[in-house]
Amino acid sequence: MALVPCQVLRAAILLSYCSILCNYKAIDMPAHQTYGGSWKFLTFIDLVIQAVFFGICVLTDLSSLLTRGNDSQEQERQLKKLISLRDWMMAVLAFPVGVFVVTMFWSIYIYDRELVYPKLLDNFIPAWLNHGMHTTVLPFVLIEMRTTHHQYPSRSCGLAAVCTFALGYILWVCWIHHVTGVWVYPLLEHLSPGVKIIFFAAVTVIINVFYLVGEVLNNYIWDAQK
């Protein structure tokens, strides 16, 4: 039973994320030894999200191939649950968080890299790994959107889930500062308390906008094909 190209592509993307995560975790950086470890960085959280998402995609592909021609209703129900989980992750996490990480990172990097990715990190993180974390995420998620139709949740539920994720991460960043006295991102050191609130509100709005962009783009691609 041969796999179709898009299934092979998803498996290759999953392997690339596993490689990126393994190489990143193998780096002996001082920041990894402090409170929160790698989990304080949205980039790392996004890499885990993408790896889990594409893992579910591959699992869905394999389940679909194995159940093809099988009349078992239980297997069909399980497959539908996997597809629903895959679509939800794409809509609420993989696309908006992935696009947010890429656009925000490179926007701030171009303005002043020291605010988000100090030059000191070049001694620890090679250029290819930096692009694996902050660049290839975007084409990978766009390829997935182009090759597979994803059923988005209702807009209110989707936006509520995205807001919950954004608020959860903002509270996590604030908690780390409360415990350590150091902000995760150097950019925050330069903002007054009032400006920080505006900044956090702005990034929450931006990630919600990316959710809506994903929904519109998904509908445009597949409505056009229909």
PDB file of C-alpha atoms in Angstrom:
ATOM      1  CA  MET A   1       0.000   0.000   0.000  1.00  0.00           C
ATOM      2  CA  ALA A   2       1.762   3.134  -1.207  1.00  0.00           C
ATOM      3  CA  LEU A   3       1.580   6.422   0.577  1.00  0.00           C
ATOM      4  CA  VAL A   4       0.458   9.450  -1.401  1.00  0.00           C
ATOM      5  CA  PRO A   5       2.986  12.335  -1.626  1.00  0.00           C
ATOM      6  CA  CYS A   6       1.209  14.592   0.899  1.00  0.00           C
ATOM      7  CA  GLN A   7       1.393  11.824   3.502  1.00  0.00           C
ATOM      8  CA  VAL A   8       5.107  11.382   2.892  1.00  0.00           C
ATOM      9  CA  LEU A   9       5.507  15.154   3.135  1.00  0.00           C
ATOM     10  CA  ARG A  10       3.817  15.275   6.544  1.00  0.00           C
ATOM     11  CA  ALA A  11       6.054  12.474   7.806  1.00  0.00           C
ATOM     12  CA  ALA A  12       9.128  14.360   6.550  1.00  0.00           C
ATOM     13  CA  ILE A  13       7.987  17.562   8.284  1.00  0.00           C
ATOM     14  CA  LEU A  14       7.419  15.641  11.519  1.00  0.00           C
ATOM     15  CA  LEU A  15      10.927  14.187  11.333  1.00  0.00           C
ATOM     16  CA  SER A  16      12.380  17.643  10.707  1.00  0.00           C
ATOM     17  CA  TYR A  17      10.666  19.002  13.831  1.00  0.00           C
ATOM     18  CA  CYS A  18      11.929  16.065  15.883  1.00  0.00           C
ATOM     19  CA  SER A  19      15.446  16.791  14.626  1.00  0.00           C
ATOM     20  CA  ILE A  20      15.138  20.515  15.423  1.00  0.00           C
ATOM     21  CA  LEU A  21      13.841  19.799  18.934  1.00  0.00           C
ATOM     22  CA  CYS A  22      16.588  17.261  19.647  1.00  0.00           C
ATOM     23  CA  ASN A  23      19.312  19.605  18.424  1.00  0.00           C
ATOM     24  CA  TYR A  24      17.862  22.545  20.362  1.00  0.00           C
ATOM     25  CA  LYS A  25      17.605  20.573  23.613  1.00  0.00           C
ATOM     26  CA  ALA A  26      21.179  19.349  23.151  1.00  0.00           C
ATOM     27  CA  ILE A  27      22.504  22.918  23.244  1.00  0.00           C
ATOM     28  CA  ASP A  28      24.076  23.786  26.579  1.00  0.00           C
ATOM     29  CA  MET A  29      22.738  27.315  27.022  1.00  0.00           C
ATOM     30  CA  PRO A  30      22.619  29.089  30.405  1.00  0.00           C
ATOM     31  CA  ALA A  31      18.955  30.033  29.781  1.00  0.00           C
ATOM     32  CA  HIS A  32      18.026  26.352  29.718  1.00  0.00           C
ATOM     33  CA  GLN A  33      19.272  25.945  33.278  1.00  0.00           C
ATOM     34  CA  THR A  34      17.219  28.783  34.761  1.00  0.00           C
ATOM     35  CA  TYR A  35      13.646  28.748  36.054  1.00  0.00           C
ATOM     36  CA  GLY A  36      11.211  27.533  33.384  1.00  0.00           C
ATOM     37  CA  GLY A  37      13.939  26.059  31.207  1.00  0.00           C
ATOM     38  CA  SER A  38      13.127  25.931  27.505  1.00  0.00           C
ATOM     39  CA  TRP A  39       9.417  26.166  28.284  1.00  0.00           C
ATOM     40  CA  LYS A  40       9.621  29.876  28.998  1.00  0.00           C
ATOM     41  CA  PHE A  41      10.250  30.609  25.309  1.00  0.00           C
ATOM     42  CA  LEU A  42       7.278  30.782  22.928  1.00  0.00           C
ATOM     43  CA  THR A  43       9.534  29.530  20.132  1.00  0.00           C
ATOM     44  CA  PHE A  44      10.120  26.245  21.963  1.00  0.00           C
ATOM     45  CA  ILE A  45       6.437  25.905  22.875  1.00  0.00           C
ATOM     46  CA  ASP A  46       5.566  26.477  19.210  1.00  0.00           C
ATOM     47  CA  LEU A  47       8.045  23.798  18.101  1.00  0.00           C
ATOM     48  CA  VAL A  48       6.371  21.324  20.457  1.00  0.00           C
ATOM     49  CA  ILE A  49       2.938  22.371  19.158  1.00  0.00           C
ATOM     50  CA  GLN A  50       4.051  21.873  15.540  1.00  0.00           C
ATOM     51  CA  ALA A  51       5.650  18.499  16.293  1.00  0.00           C
ATOM     52  CA  VAL A  52       2.552  17.254  18.129  1.00  0.00           C
ATOM     53  CA  PHE A  53       0.292  18.579  15.375  1.00  0.00           C
ATOM     54  CA  PHE A  54       2.198  16.899  12.557  1.00  0.00           C
ATOM     55  CA  GLY A  55       2.445  13.767  14.682  1.00  0.00           C
ATOM     56  CA  ILE A  56      -1.367  13.726  14.840  1.00  0.00           C
ATOM     57  CA  CYS A  57      -1.466  14.352  11.069  1.00  0.00           C
ATOM     58  CA  VAL A  58       0.757  11.334  10.419  1.00  0.00           C
ATOM     59  CA  LEU A  59      -1.251   9.214  12.851  1.00  0.00           C
ATOM     60  CA  THR A  60      -4.456  10.273  11.082  1.00  0.00           C
ATOM     61  CA  ASP A  61      -2.977   9.356   7.691  1.00  0.00           C
ATOM     62  CA  LEU A  62      -1.917   5.925   8.937  1.00  0.00           C
ATOM     63  CA  SER A  63      -5.302   5.310  10.575  1.00  0.00           C
ATOM     64  CA  SER A  64      -7.078   6.352   7.381  1.00  0.00           C
ATOM     65  CA  LEU A  65      -4.998   3.945   5.303  1.00  0.00           C
ATOM     66  CA  LEU A  66      -5.490   1.078   7.749  1.00  0.00           C
ATOM     67  CA  THR A  67      -9.261   1.564   7.978  1.00  0.00           C
ATOM     68  CA  ARG A  68      -9.789   2.021   4.237  1.00  0.00           C
ATOM     69  CA  GLY A  69     -12.223  -0.617   3.056  1.00  0.00           C
ATOM     70  CA  ASN A  70     -12.999  -1.588   6.657  1.00  0.00           C
ATOM     71  CA  ASP A  71     -16.647  -1.372   7.718  1.00  0.00           C
ATOM     72  CA  SER A  72     -15.927  -1.165  11.454  1.00  0.00           C
ATOM     73  CA  GLN A  73     -18.004   1.691  12.873  1.00  0.00           C
ATOM     74  CA  GLU A  74     -15.801   1.899  15.978  1.00  0.00           C
ATOM     75  CA  GLN A  75     -12.690   2.465  13.867  1.00  0.00           C
ATOM     76  CA  GLU A  76     -14.558   5.105  11.881  1.00  0.00           C
ATOM     77  CA  ARG A  77     -15.499   6.899  15.098  1.00  0.00           C
ATOM     78  CA  GLN A  78     -11.916   6.838  16.307  1.00  0.00           C
ATOM     79  CA  LEU A  79     -10.705   8.168  12.958  1.00  0.00           C
ATOM     80  CA  LYS A  80     -13.241  11.004  13.091  1.00  0.00           C
ATOM     81  CA  LYS A  81     -12.002  11.931  16.584  1.00  0.00           C
ATOM     82  CA  LEU A  82      -8.430  12.069  15.293  1.00  0.00           C
ATOM     83  CA  ILE A  83      -9.489  14.237  12.362  1.00  0.00           C
ATOM     84  CA  SER A  84     -11.408  16.577  14.684  1.00  0.00           C
ATOM     85  CA  LEU A  85      -8.375  16.889  16.973  1.00  0.00           C
ATOM     86  CA  ARG A  86      -6.091  17.508  13.978  1.00  0.00           C
ATOM     87  CA  ASP A  87      -8.375  20.214  12.611  1.00  0.00           C
ATOM     88  CA  TRP A  88      -8.766  21.885  16.007  1.00  0.00           C
ATOM     89  CA  MET A  89      -5.004  21.989  16.568  1.00  0.00           C
ATOM     90  CA  MET A  90      -4.438  23.431  13.114  1.00  0.00           C
ATOM     91  CA  ALA A  91      -7.038  26.159  13.606  1.00  0.00           C
ATOM     92  CA  VAL A  92      -6.319  27.182  17.207  1.00  0.00           C
ATOM     93  CA  LEU A  93      -2.606  26.448  17.718  1.00  0.00           C
ATOM     94  CA  ALA A  94      -0.494  25.352  14.760  1.00  0.00           C
ATOM     95  CA  PHE A  95      -1.447  28.139  12.348  1.00  0.00           C
ATOM     96  CA  PRO A  96      -1.957  31.239  14.573  1.00  0.00           C
ATOM     97  CA  VAL A  97       0.903  30.495  16.986  1.00  0.00           C
ATOM     98  CA  GLY A  98       3.262  29.420  14.192  1.00  0.00           C
ATOM     99  CA  VAL A  99       2.584  32.494  12.067  1.00  0.00           C
ATOM    100  CA  PHE A 100       2.788  34.734  15.142  1.00  0.00           C
ATOM    101  CA  VAL A 101       6.216  33.384  16.124  1.00  0.00           C
ATOM    102  CA  VAL A 102       7.645  33.821  12.622  1.00  0.00           C
ATOM    103  CA  THR A 103       6.270  37.314  11.965  1.00  0.00           C
ATOM    104  CA  MET A 104       6.952  38.746  15.427  1.00  0.00           C
ATOM    105  CA  PHE A 105      10.441  37.274  15.674  1.00  0.00           C
ATOM    106  CA  TRP A 106      11.651  38.546  12.310  1.00  0.00           C
ATOM    107  CA  SER A 107       9.920  41.916  12.666  1.00  0.00           C
ATOM    108  CA  ILE A 108      11.666  42.617  15.973  1.00  0.00           C
ATOM    109  CA  TYR A 109      14.901  40.991  14.782  1.00  0.00           C
ATOM    110  CA  ILE A 110      15.088  43.316  11.777  1.00  0.00           C
ATOM    111  CA  TYR A 111      14.381  46.347  13.985  1.00  0.00           C
ATOM    112  CA  ASP A 112      16.860  45.415  16.733  1.00  0.00           C
ATOM    113  CA  ARG A 113      17.886  41.813  17.199  1.00  0.00           C
ATOM    114  CA  GLU A 114      19.161  42.469  20.733  1.00  0.00           C
ATOM    115  CA  LEU A 115      15.558  42.903  21.853  1.00  0.00           C
ATOM    116  CA  VAL A 116      14.588  39.340  20.972  1.00  0.00           C
ATOM    117  CA  TYR A 117      17.644  37.319  19.882  1.00  0.00           C
ATOM    118  CA  PRO A 118      20.907  38.761  21.247  1.00  0.00           C
ATOM    119  CA  LYS A 119      24.002  38.230  19.120  1.00  0.00           C
ATOM    120  CA  LEU A 120      25.449  36.168  21.964  1.00  0.00           C
ATOM    121  CA  LEU A 121      23.068  33.360  20.966  1.00  0.00           C
ATOM    122  CA  ASP A 122      24.962  32.925  17.681  1.00  0.00           C
ATOM    123  CA  ASN A 123      27.647  31.211  19.757  1.00  0.00           C
ATOM    124  CA  PHE A 124      25.143  28.542  20.807  1.00  0.00           C
ATOM    125  CA  ILE A 125      22.562  28.281  18.027  1.00  0.00           C
ATOM    126  CA  PRO A 126      23.735  27.701  14.414  1.00  0.00           C
ATOM    127  CA  ALA A 127      21.998  29.638  11.625  1.00  0.00           C
ATOM    128  CA  TRP A 128      20.257  26.558  10.203  1.00  0.00           C
ATOM    129  CA  LEU A 129      18.693  25.802  13.592  1.00  0.00           C
ATOM    130  CA  ASN A 130      17.577  29.408  14.000  1.00  0.00           C
ATOM    131  CA  HIS A 131      15.760  29.206  10.651  1.00  0.00           C
ATOM    132  CA  GLY A 132      14.336  25.832  11.610  1.00  0.00           C
ATOM    133  CA  MET A 133      12.804  27.444  14.693  1.00  0.00           C
ATOM    134  CA  HIS A 134      11.778  30.813  13.242  1.00  0.00           C
ATOM    135  CA  THR A 135      11.408  30.475   9.456  1.00  0.00           C
ATOM    136  CA  THR A 136      10.395  27.056   8.123  1.00  0.00           C
ATOM    137  CA  VAL A 137       7.408  26.940  10.493  1.00  0.00           C
ATOM    138  CA  LEU A 138       5.497  29.248   8.142  1.00  0.00           C
ATOM    139  CA  PRO A 139       5.949  27.340   4.842  1.00  0.00           C
ATOM    140  CA  PHE A 140       5.326  24.022   6.609  1.00  0.00           C
ATOM    141  CA  VAL A 141       1.978  25.130   8.031  1.00  0.00           C
ATOM    142  CA  LEU A 142       0.972  26.721   4.706  1.00  0.00           C
ATOM    143  CA  ILE A 143       1.799  23.482   2.887  1.00  0.00           C
ATOM    144  CA  GLU A 144      -0.407  21.582   5.318  1.00  0.00           C
ATOM    145  CA  MET A 145      -3.255  24.043   4.802  1.00  0.00           C
ATOM    146  CA  ARG A 146      -2.906  23.734   1.026  1.00  0.00           C
ATOM    147  CA  THR A 147      -2.848  19.932   0.969  1.00  0.00           C
ATOM    148  CA  THR A 148      -5.584  19.195   3.516  1.00  0.00           C
ATOM    149  CA  HIS A 149      -8.975  20.730   4.191  1.00  0.00           C
ATOM    150  CA  HIS A 150      -9.384  21.521   7.894  1.00  0.00           C
ATOM    151  CA  GLN A 151     -12.756  22.029   9.512  1.00  0.00           C
ATOM    152  CA  TYR A 152     -12.552  25.140  11.705  1.00  0.00           C
ATOM    153  CA  PRO A 153     -14.570  25.389  14.955  1.00  0.00           C
ATOM    154  CA  SER A 154     -17.144  28.112  15.372  1.00  0.00           C
ATOM    155  CA  ARG A 155     -15.499  31.513  15.332  1.00  0.00           C
ATOM    156  CA  SER A 156     -16.437  32.323  18.936  1.00  0.00           C
ATOM    157  CA  CYS A 157     -15.038  29.018  20.241  1.00  0.00           C
ATOM    158  CA  GLY A 158     -11.892  29.357  18.138  1.00  0.00           C
ATOM    159  CA  LEU A 159     -11.170  32.910  19.265  1.00  0.00           C
ATOM    160  CA  ALA A 160     -11.889  31.985  22.889  1.00  0.00           C
ATOM    161  CA  ALA A 161      -9.356  29.149  22.679  1.00  0.00           C
ATOM    162  CA  VAL A 162      -6.722  31.397  21.091  1.00  0.00           C
ATOM    163  CA  CYS A 163      -7.284  34.082  23.751  1.00  0.00           C
ATOM    164  CA  THR A 164      -6.955  31.446  26.482  1.00  0.00           C
ATOM    165  CA  PHE A 165      -3.619  30.311  25.071  1.00  0.00           C
ATOM    166  CA  ALA A 166      -2.334  33.886  24.723  1.00  0.00           C
ATOM    167  CA  LEU A 167      -3.446  34.855  28.234  1.00  0.00           C
ATOM    168  CA  GLY A 168      -1.954  31.675  29.669  1.00  0.00           C
ATOM    169  CA  TYR A 169       1.438  32.389  28.110  1.00  0.00           C
ATOM    170  CA  ILE A 170       1.388  36.055  29.200  1.00  0.00           C
ATOM    171  CA  LEU A 171       0.656  34.992  32.789  1.00  0.00           C
ATOM    172  CA  TRP A 172       3.455  32.433  32.555  1.00  0.00           C
ATOM    173  CA  VAL A 173       5.921  35.133  31.422  1.00  0.00           C
ATOM    174  CA  CYS A 174       4.798  37.431  34.242  1.00  0.00           C
ATOM    175  CA  TRP A 175       5.119  34.620  36.776  1.00  0.00           C
ATOM    176  CA  ILE A 176       8.690  33.889  35.631  1.00  0.00           C
ATOM    177  CA  HIS A 177       9.513  37.587  36.127  1.00  0.00           C
ATOM    178  CA  HIS A 178       7.887  37.492  39.560  1.00  0.00           C
ATOM    179  CA  VAL A 179      10.028  34.496  40.592  1.00  0.00           C
ATOM    180  CA  THR A 180      13.345  35.444  38.971  1.00  0.00           C
ATOM    181  CA  GLY A 181      13.135  39.227  38.550  1.00  0.00           C
ATOM    182  CA  VAL A 182      14.128  38.808  34.901  1.00  0.00           C
ATOM    183  CA  TRP A 183      11.899  39.110  31.844  1.00  0.00           C
ATOM    184  CA  VAL A 184      12.041  36.237  29.357  1.00  0.00           C
ATOM    185  CA  TYR A 185      12.532  38.670  26.465  1.00  0.00           C
ATOM    186  CA  PRO A 186      14.940  41.639  26.673  1.00  0.00           C
ATOM    187  CA  LEU A 187      12.315  43.777  24.904  1.00  0.00           C
ATOM    188  CA  LEU A 188      10.143  43.777  28.020  1.00  0.00           C
ATOM    189  CA  GLU A 189      12.945  45.245  30.115  1.00  0.00           C
ATOM    190  CA  HIS A 190      12.617  48.503  28.149  1.00  0.00           C
ATOM    191  CA  LEU A 191       8.840  48.914  28.572  1.00  0.00           C
ATOM    192  CA  SER A 192       7.102  50.711  31.411  1.00  0.00           C
ATOM    193  CA  PRO A 193       4.309  48.840  33.255  1.00  0.00           C
ATOM    194  CA  GLY A 194       1.602  50.703  31.327  1.00  0.00           C
ATOM    195  CA  VAL A 195       3.265  50.065  27.981  1.00  0.00           C
ATOM    196  CA  LYS A 196       3.685  46.390  28.899  1.00  0.00           C
ATOM    197  CA  ILE A 197      -0.095  46.098  29.351  1.00  0.00           C
ATOM    198  CA  ILE A 198      -0.650  47.713  25.958  1.00  0.00           C
ATOM    199  CA  PHE A 199       1.989  45.424  24.420  1.00  0.00           C
ATOM    200  CA  PHE A 200       0.413  42.281  25.877  1.00  0.00           C
ATOM    201  CA  ALA A 201      -3.038  43.411  24.687  1.00  0.00           C
ATOM    202  CA  ALA A 202      -1.635  44.122  21.220  1.00  0.00           C
ATOM    203  CA  VAL A 203       0.010  40.717  20.827  1.00  0.00           C
ATOM    204  CA  THR A 204      -3.236  39.054  21.960  1.00  0.00           C
ATOM    205  CA  VAL A 205      -5.104  40.960  19.259  1.00  0.00           C
ATOM    206  CA  ILE A 206      -2.460  40.051  16.677  1.00  0.00           C
ATOM    207  CA  ILE A 207      -2.625  36.324  17.389  1.00  0.00           C
ATOM    208  CA  ASN A 208      -6.422  36.502  17.133  1.00  0.00           C
ATOM    209  CA  VAL A 209      -6.055  38.257  13.773  1.00  0.00           C
ATOM    210  CA  PHE A 210      -3.811  35.392  12.621  1.00  0.00           C
ATOM    211  CA  TYR A 211      -6.538  32.949  13.653  1.00  0.00           C
ATOM    212  CA  LEU A 212      -9.010  34.824  11.449  1.00  0.00           C
ATOM    213  CA  VAL A 213      -6.464  34.938   8.602  1.00  0.00           C
ATOM    214  CA  GLY A 214      -6.093  31.165   8.848  1.00  0.00           C
ATOM    215  CA  GLU A 215      -9.855  30.659   8.783  1.00  0.00           C
ATOM    216  CA  VAL A 216     -10.302  32.934   5.764  1.00  0.00           C
ATOM    217  CA  LEU A 217      -7.340  31.395   3.927  1.00  0.00           C
ATOM    218  CA  ASN A 218      -8.548  27.855   4.604  1.00  0.00           C
ATOM    219  CA  ASN A 219     -12.035  28.679   3.330  1.00  0.00           C
ATOM    220  CA  TYR A 220     -10.658  30.504   0.283  1.00  0.00           C
ATOM    221  CA  ILE A 221      -8.405  27.603  -0.742  1.00  0.00           C
ATOM    222  CA  TRP A 222     -11.038  24.915  -0.411  1.00  0.00           C
ATOM    223  CA  ASP A 223     -14.066  26.897  -1.578  1.00  0.00           C
ATOM    224  CA  ALA A 224     -12.088  27.741  -4.733  1.00  0.00           C
ATOM    225  CA  GLN A 225     -11.360  24.054  -5.298  1.00  0.00           C
ATOM    226  CA  LYS A 226     -15.009  23.163  -4.841  1.00  0.00           C
TER     227      LYS A 226
END
